[in-house]
Coordinates of C-alpha atoms in Angstrom, one line a residue:
M1 CA 36.4 115.5 86.6
M2 CA 33.2 116.6 85.0
V3 CA 31.5 114.0 82.8
S4 CA 29.1 115.3 80.1
F5 CA 26.2 113.2 78.8
P6 CA 24.5 113.6 75.5
D7 CA 21.0 115.2 75.4
F8 CA 18.4 112.5 75.9
A9 CA 14.7 112.9 75.3
P10 CA 12.6 110.6 77.4
A11 CA 10.3 108.1 75.7
D12 CA 6.7 109.0 75.2
L13 CA 5.8 105.3 74.9
T14 CA 7.0 102.2 76.8
V15 CA 6.1 98.9 75.3
V16 CA 6.1 96.2 78.0
V17 CA 6.6 92.6 76.7
P18 CA 6.2 89.8 79.3
C19 CA 8.0 86.8 77.9
Y20 CA 8.9 83.2 78.6
D21 CA 10.8 81.1 76.1
E22 CA 10.5 83.6 73.3
A23 CA 14.2 83.9 72.3
P24 CA 13.5 83.5 68.5
N25 CA 11.0 86.3 68.6
V26 CA 13.0 89.0 70.4
G27 CA 15.0 90.3 67.4
P28 CA 12.0 90.3 65.0
M29 CA 9.9 92.1 67.6
V30 CA 12.5 94.9 68.0
E31 CA 12.7 95.3 64.2
A32 CA 8.9 95.4 63.9
L33 CA 8.6 98.0 66.6
T34 CA 11.3 100.1 64.9
R35 CA 9.3 100.1 61.7
A36 CA 5.9 100.7 63.3
L37 CA 7.1 103.5 65.7
A38 CA 9.3 105.5 63.3
G39 CA 9.3 109.1 64.4
W40 CA 8.2 108.2 67.9
R41 CA 10.2 108.4 71.1
W42 CA 9.8 104.8 72.4
E43 CA 11.4 102.0 74.4
V44 CA 10.6 98.3 74.8
V45 CA 11.0 96.5 78.1
F46 CA 11.3 92.7 77.9
V47 CA 10.3 91.2 81.3
D48 CA 11.6 87.7 81.2
D49 CA 10.8 85.0 83.8
N50 CA 14.2 83.4 83.7
S51 CA 13.4 81.5 80.4
P52 CA 15.5 78.4 80.0
D53 CA 15.9 79.2 76.3
G54 CA 17.9 82.4 77.0
T55 CA 15.3 85.0 76.1
A56 CA 16.8 87.6 78.5
A57 CA 20.3 87.0 77.1
V58 CA 19.1 87.6 73.5
A59 CA 17.3 90.8 74.5
R60 CA 20.3 92.0 76.5
E61 CA 22.6 91.5 73.5
I62 CA 20.3 93.7 71.4
A63 CA 20.1 96.3 74.3
R64 CA 23.9 96.7 74.1
R65 CA 23.5 98.1 70.6
D66 CA 20.1 99.8 71.0
P67 CA 19.4 101.9 74.1
R68 CA 15.6 101.7 73.4
V69 CA 15.7 98.1 74.5
R70 CA 15.7 97.2 78.2
V71 CA 15.5 93.9 80.0
I72 CA 14.1 92.8 83.4
K73 CA 15.1 89.3 84.2
R74 CA 13.1 87.9 87.1
V75 CA 14.4 85.0 89.2
G76 CA 12.1 83.1 91.5
R77 CA 9.0 84.9 90.2
R78 CA 6.7 83.9 87.4
G79 CA 3.4 85.1 85.9
L80 CA 2.3 87.4 83.0
S81 CA 0.3 89.8 85.1
S82 CA 3.0 90.4 87.7
A83 CA 5.6 90.8 84.9
V84 CA 3.4 93.5 83.3
I85 CA 3.2 95.3 86.6
E86 CA 6.9 95.3 87.1
G87 CA 7.6 96.4 83.5
A88 CA 5.0 99.2 83.7
M89 CA 6.3 100.5 87.0
S90 CA 9.8 100.7 85.6
S91 CA 8.6 103.2 83.0
S92 CA 8.7 107.0 83.0
A93 CA 6.9 107.4 79.7
R94 CA 3.5 109.0 79.5
V95 CA 1.9 105.9 77.8
V96 CA 2.6 102.2 78.6
A97 CA 1.5 99.6 76.1
V98 CA 1.4 95.9 76.8
M99 CA 1.8 93.2 74.1
D100 CA 2.8 89.5 74.0
G101 CA 6.2 88.4 72.9
D102 CA 5.0 86.0 70.3
L103 CA 4.6 88.4 67.4
Q104 CA 0.8 87.7 67.2
H105 CA -0.1 91.2 68.1
D106 CA -0.2 93.8 65.3
E107 CA 2.4 96.4 66.3
S108 CA 1.2 98.7 63.5
V109 CA -1.7 99.9 65.6
L110 CA 0.5 101.1 68.4
P111 CA 0.9 104.7 67.1
E112 CA -2.9 105.1 67.0
M113 CA -3.3 103.7 70.5
A114 CA -0.7 106.0 71.9
R115 CA -2.0 109.0 69.9
R116 CA -5.5 108.7 71.4
I117 CA -4.1 108.7 74.9
L118 CA -1.7 111.5 74.3
A119 CA -4.5 113.6 72.7
G120 CA -6.7 113.1 75.7
E121 CA -9.3 111.0 73.9
A122 CA -9.0 108.0 76.1
D123 CA -7.1 106.7 79.2
I124 CA -7.0 103.0 78.2
V125 CA -7.1 101.8 74.5
V126 CA -7.7 98.1 73.9
A127 CA -6.7 96.4 70.6
S128 CA -9.7 94.2 69.9
R129 CA -9.9 91.2 67.7
H130 CA -13.7 91.3 67.7
L131 CA -14.4 94.8 66.4
A132 CA -15.2 95.3 62.7
G133 CA -11.8 95.3 60.9
G134 CA -10.2 93.1 63.5
S135 CA -9.4 89.4 63.3
A136 CA -8.7 86.5 65.6
A137 CA -7.2 84.3 62.8
G138 CA -4.2 83.6 65.1
L139 CA -6.3 81.5 67.4
N140 CA -5.6 78.1 65.9
G141 CA -7.9 75.2 66.7
K142 CA -11.4 74.9 68.1
W143 CA -10.1 74.4 71.6
R144 CA -8.4 77.8 71.8
H145 CA -11.4 79.5 70.2
A146 CA -13.7 77.9 72.8
L147 CA -11.4 78.9 75.7
S148 CA -11.2 82.5 74.4
R149 CA -14.9 82.7 73.7
N150 CA -16.0 81.4 77.1
G151 CA -13.5 83.6 78.8
I152 CA -14.9 86.7 77.1
R153 CA -18.4 85.8 78.2
L154 CA -17.3 85.4 81.8
A155 CA -15.4 88.7 81.7
Q156 CA -18.3 90.6 80.2
A157 CA -20.5 89.4 83.0
V158 CA -18.5 91.3 85.6
L159 CA -17.3 94.3 83.7
P160 CA -18.9 97.7 84.5
S161 CA -18.6 98.7 80.8
R162 CA -18.9 96.5 77.8
L163 CA -15.7 95.5 75.9
T164 CA -15.8 93.3 72.9
D165 CA -12.4 91.8 73.8
P166 CA -11.7 91.9 77.5
M167 CA -9.4 88.9 77.1
S168 CA -7.0 90.9 74.9
G169 CA -3.4 91.0 75.9
F170 CA -2.7 94.0 73.8
F171 CA -3.6 97.4 75.2
A172 CA -2.2 100.9 76.1
V173 CA -2.8 102.9 79.2
R174 CA -1.8 106.3 80.6
R175 CA 1.1 105.5 83.0
D176 CA -0.3 107.6 85.8
V177 CA -3.6 105.7 85.6
F178 CA -1.8 102.3 85.8
E179 CA 0.4 103.5 88.7
A180 CA -2.7 104.6 90.6
A181 CA -4.4 101.2 90.0
A182 CA -1.3 99.1 90.7
P183 CA -1.8 98.7 94.5
K184 CA -5.2 97.1 93.8
L185 CA -3.9 94.6 91.2
V186 CA -3.5 91.1 92.4
G187 CA -0.9 90.3 89.8
T188 CA -1.8 86.6 89.4
G189 CA -2.8 84.8 86.2
F190 CA -2.6 86.0 82.7
K191 CA -5.4 88.5 82.0
I192 CA -4.0 91.8 83.4
L193 CA -6.4 93.9 81.2
L194 CA -9.5 92.7 82.9
E195 CA -8.0 93.2 86.3
L196 CA -6.9 96.7 85.4
V197 CA -10.3 97.7 84.1
L198 CA -12.0 96.4 87.2
S199 CA -9.5 98.3 89.4
V200 CA -9.7 101.8 87.9
P201 CA -12.4 104.4 88.7
E202 CA -15.5 104.6 86.5
T203 CA -14.3 108.0 85.3
V204 CA -11.4 106.3 83.4
R205 CA -12.2 106.3 79.7
V206 CA -11.8 102.9 78.0
T207 CA -12.0 102.5 74.2
E208 CA -11.2 99.9 71.6
I209 CA -9.7 99.9 68.2
P210 CA -9.7 96.9 65.7
A211 CA -6.5 94.8 65.5
T212 CA -5.4 91.6 63.9
F213 CA -4.3 88.6 66.0
R214 CA -1.7 86.9 63.8
P215 CA -0.6 83.3 63.7
R216 CA 2.3 82.5 66.0
L217 CA 5.7 82.1 64.1
A218 CA 7.7 80.5 66.9
G219 CA 7.3 79.1 70.4
E220 CA 4.2 77.7 71.9
S221 CA 0.9 79.2 73.0
K222 CA 0.5 79.9 76.8
L223 CA -3.4 79.7 76.6
S224 CA -4.5 76.5 78.3
P225 CA -7.2 75.2 80.7
V226 CA -4.8 76.0 83.5
I227 CA -4.9 79.6 82.5
M228 CA -8.6 79.6 82.3
L229 CA -8.9 78.1 85.8
Q230 CA -6.7 80.9 87.2
F231 CA -8.8 83.4 85.3
A232 CA -12.0 82.0 86.8
G233 CA -10.4 82.3 90.3
M234 CA -9.5 86.0 89.6
L235 CA -13.1 86.7 88.5
A236 CA -14.4 85.0 91.7
E237 CA -12.1 87.2 93.8
R238 CA -13.4 90.3 92.1
L239 CA -17.0 89.3 92.5
C240 CA -16.3 88.8 96.2
G241 CA -14.9 92.3 96.6
G242 CA -11.3 91.2 96.8
W243 CA -11.6 89.4 100.2
L244 CA -11.5 85.9 98.7
P245 CA -8.0 85.4 97.2
T246 CA -7.7 84.0 93.7
R247 CA -5.3 81.3 95.0
F248 CA -7.8 80.1 97.6
V249 CA -10.6 79.8 94.9
V250 CA -8.3 77.6 92.8
F251 CA -7.3 75.7 95.9
A252 CA -10.9 75.0 96.7
L253 CA -11.7 73.9 93.1
V254 CA -8.8 71.5 93.3
G255 CA -10.3 70.2 96.5
L256 CA -13.5 69.4 94.7
V257 CA -11.5 67.4 92.1
G258 CA -10.0 65.6 95.1
V259 CA -13.5 64.6 96.3
V260 CA -14.2 63.0 92.9
V261 CA -10.8 61.2 92.9
N262 CA -11.6 59.9 96.4
I263 CA -15.0 58.5 95.4
V264 CA -13.6 56.9 92.2
A265 CA -10.6 55.4 94.0
M266 CA -12.9 54.0 96.7
E267 CA -15.0 52.3 94.1
I268 CA -11.9 50.9 92.5
G269 CA -10.8 49.6 95.9
R270 CA -14.2 48.0 96.5
G271 CA -14.0 46.3 93.1
M272 CA -10.6 44.9 94.1
G273 CA -12.2 43.3 97.2
L274 CA -11.2 45.8 99.8
G275 CA -13.4 46.4 102.8
F276 CA -15.0 49.8 103.5
K277 CA -12.2 50.9 105.8
N278 CA -9.4 49.9 103.6
A279 CA -11.1 51.3 100.5
Q280 CA -11.7 54.6 102.3
I281 CA -8.0 54.8 103.2
F282 CA -7.0 54.0 99.6
G283 CA -9.4 56.7 98.2
T284 CA -8.1 59.3 100.7
A285 CA -4.5 58.6 99.8
C286 CA -5.3 58.9 96.1
A287 CA -7.2 62.1 96.7
I288 CA -4.3 63.7 98.8
L289 CA -1.8 62.8 96.1
A290 CA -4.0 64.1 93.3
N291 CA -4.6 67.4 95.3
F292 CA -0.9 67.8 95.9
Q293 CA 0.0 67.4 92.2
L294 CA -2.8 69.6 91.0
N295 CA -2.0 72.3 93.5
N296 CA 1.7 72.1 92.6
R297 CA 0.8 72.5 88.9
L298 CA -2.1 74.9 89.1
T299 CA -2.6 76.8 92.4
Y300 CA 1.1 77.3 93.1
H301 CA 2.4 77.1 89.6
D302 CA 4.7 80.1 90.3
R303 CA 6.2 78.3 93.3
R304 CA 6.2 74.8 91.9
L305 CA 8.2 72.1 93.8
R306 CA 10.7 70.2 91.7
G307 CA 13.5 67.7 92.3
S308 CA 14.6 67.3 95.9
R309 CA 11.9 69.7 97.1
W310 CA 9.0 67.6 95.9
L311 CA 9.1 64.7 98.4
P312 CA 9.5 66.9 101.5
G313 CA 6.7 69.1 100.2
L314 CA 4.5 66.1 99.8
A315 CA 5.3 64.9 103.3
V316 CA 4.3 68.3 104.8
F317 CA 1.2 68.4 102.7
V318 CA 0.1 64.9 103.8
T319 CA 0.7 65.8 107.5
G320 CA -1.1 69.1 107.2
C321 CA -4.1 67.4 105.5
A322 CA -4.2 64.8 108.2
L323 CA -4.4 67.5 110.8
G324 CA -7.0 69.3 108.7
N325 CA -9.2 66.2 108.6
I326 CA -9.0 65.9 112.4
A327 CA -10.0 69.5 112.7
N328 CA -12.8 68.9 110.2
I329 CA -14.2 66.0 112.1
G330 CA -13.8 67.7 115.5
V331 CA -15.6 70.9 114.5
A332 CA -18.3 69.0 112.7
Q333 CA -19.0 67.0 115.9
V334 CA -19.1 70.1 118.0
I335 CA -21.5 71.8 115.6
F336 CA -23.6 68.6 115.3
A337 CA -24.0 68.5 119.1
A338 CA -24.9 72.1 119.4
D339 CA -27.1 72.5 116.3
G340 CA -29.8 70.0 116.9
H341 CA -28.0 67.1 115.2
H342 CA -28.2 68.8 111.7
W343 CA -26.0 66.5 109.6
T344 CA -25.6 68.6 106.4
R345 CA -24.9 72.0 108.1
S346 CA -22.5 70.4 110.6
S347 CA -20.6 68.6 107.9
A348 CA -20.4 71.7 105.6
I349 CA -19.0 73.9 108.4
G350 CA -16.5 71.2 109.3
A351 CA -15.4 70.8 105.7
L352 CA -15.0 74.6 105.4
I353 CA -12.7 74.7 108.4
G354 CA -10.7 71.8 106.9
V355 CA -10.3 73.7 103.6
V356 CA -9.2 76.9 105.3
W357 CA -6.7 74.9 107.4
N358 CA -5.3 73.0 104.5
Y359 CA -4.9 76.3 102.5
A360 CA -3.1 77.9 105.4
I361 CA -0.7 74.9 105.7
A362 CA -0.1 74.8 101.9
S363 CA 0.6 78.5 101.6
T364 CA 2.8 78.9 104.6
L365 CA 4.6 75.6 104.9
V366 CA 4.5 73.7 101.6
W367 CA 4.6 76.4 98.9
R368 CA 6.2 79.2 100.8

């Protein structure tokens, strides 16, 4: 039996919306896109990281009535950048736009962004809060302004071409340009635009248009010091030519925090009357526990150990760190004997070996 299907014109524009706990915003976003993109062939792809508030279910219910709406629900994977990559790679449109699911991005500029790309005027168009005519009014509070401002300065320091808003989460790109860059994208953290611009050839044309960043209507902001730490790790990876993983950079920074915790805890132990050996044991235990918690929340946030998995993970981490300390001391002693009894160099090499060992244990055994 032959089944006939109605004629279907493919979309010229795919809007990818990575989301987590944005259920109240899904319906208003579809309505806003419908108004802004009247006369366009478009679709929206909500990429949801298994939100506990049922974001995917809300989007799926709308998709049952509107074929322009699609949903990708990810289970066991989290992160804005990787969500954008999956959403963009699911598209067949000539242009892919990326915007947040919190309604803070001004969808009315989407037609101009797509038009410039389809007209061959640009390959990537960034909606900038910091061009004349744009606004960052939606960044509430001095803390968020400071995080954004410092992030922009860091990003501009490594970009081959100047962007006024490299931290923007609102941009459009030719799909074939994104597809060519995709194998080079790490997909960790939240600032996919910067990673994309650093991954495309210099011949790719990047331009900006002014846009308003509106106040959030529902949900909570995802911008936090955690995000900025991951962002700094991604920049370090790029500065090192990609051979130093972002996760390792963050892991090493957490290790530095552990050193501070160790010293402070030792001093507390000494104040409690403990001898040097016992104070050192107390400080080391506090540092290991602090490192485990910070790595669980920051370095491996997308693989976070919860519930019944937390204690076994801690046990493996402690065992791995103990072996790492043995390796650290052993290597340092060997280098010390062979390097003319140079204390600083021997200790530094031993510490580096210990960090690499601990990272390997953490990535392969604890947060698999």
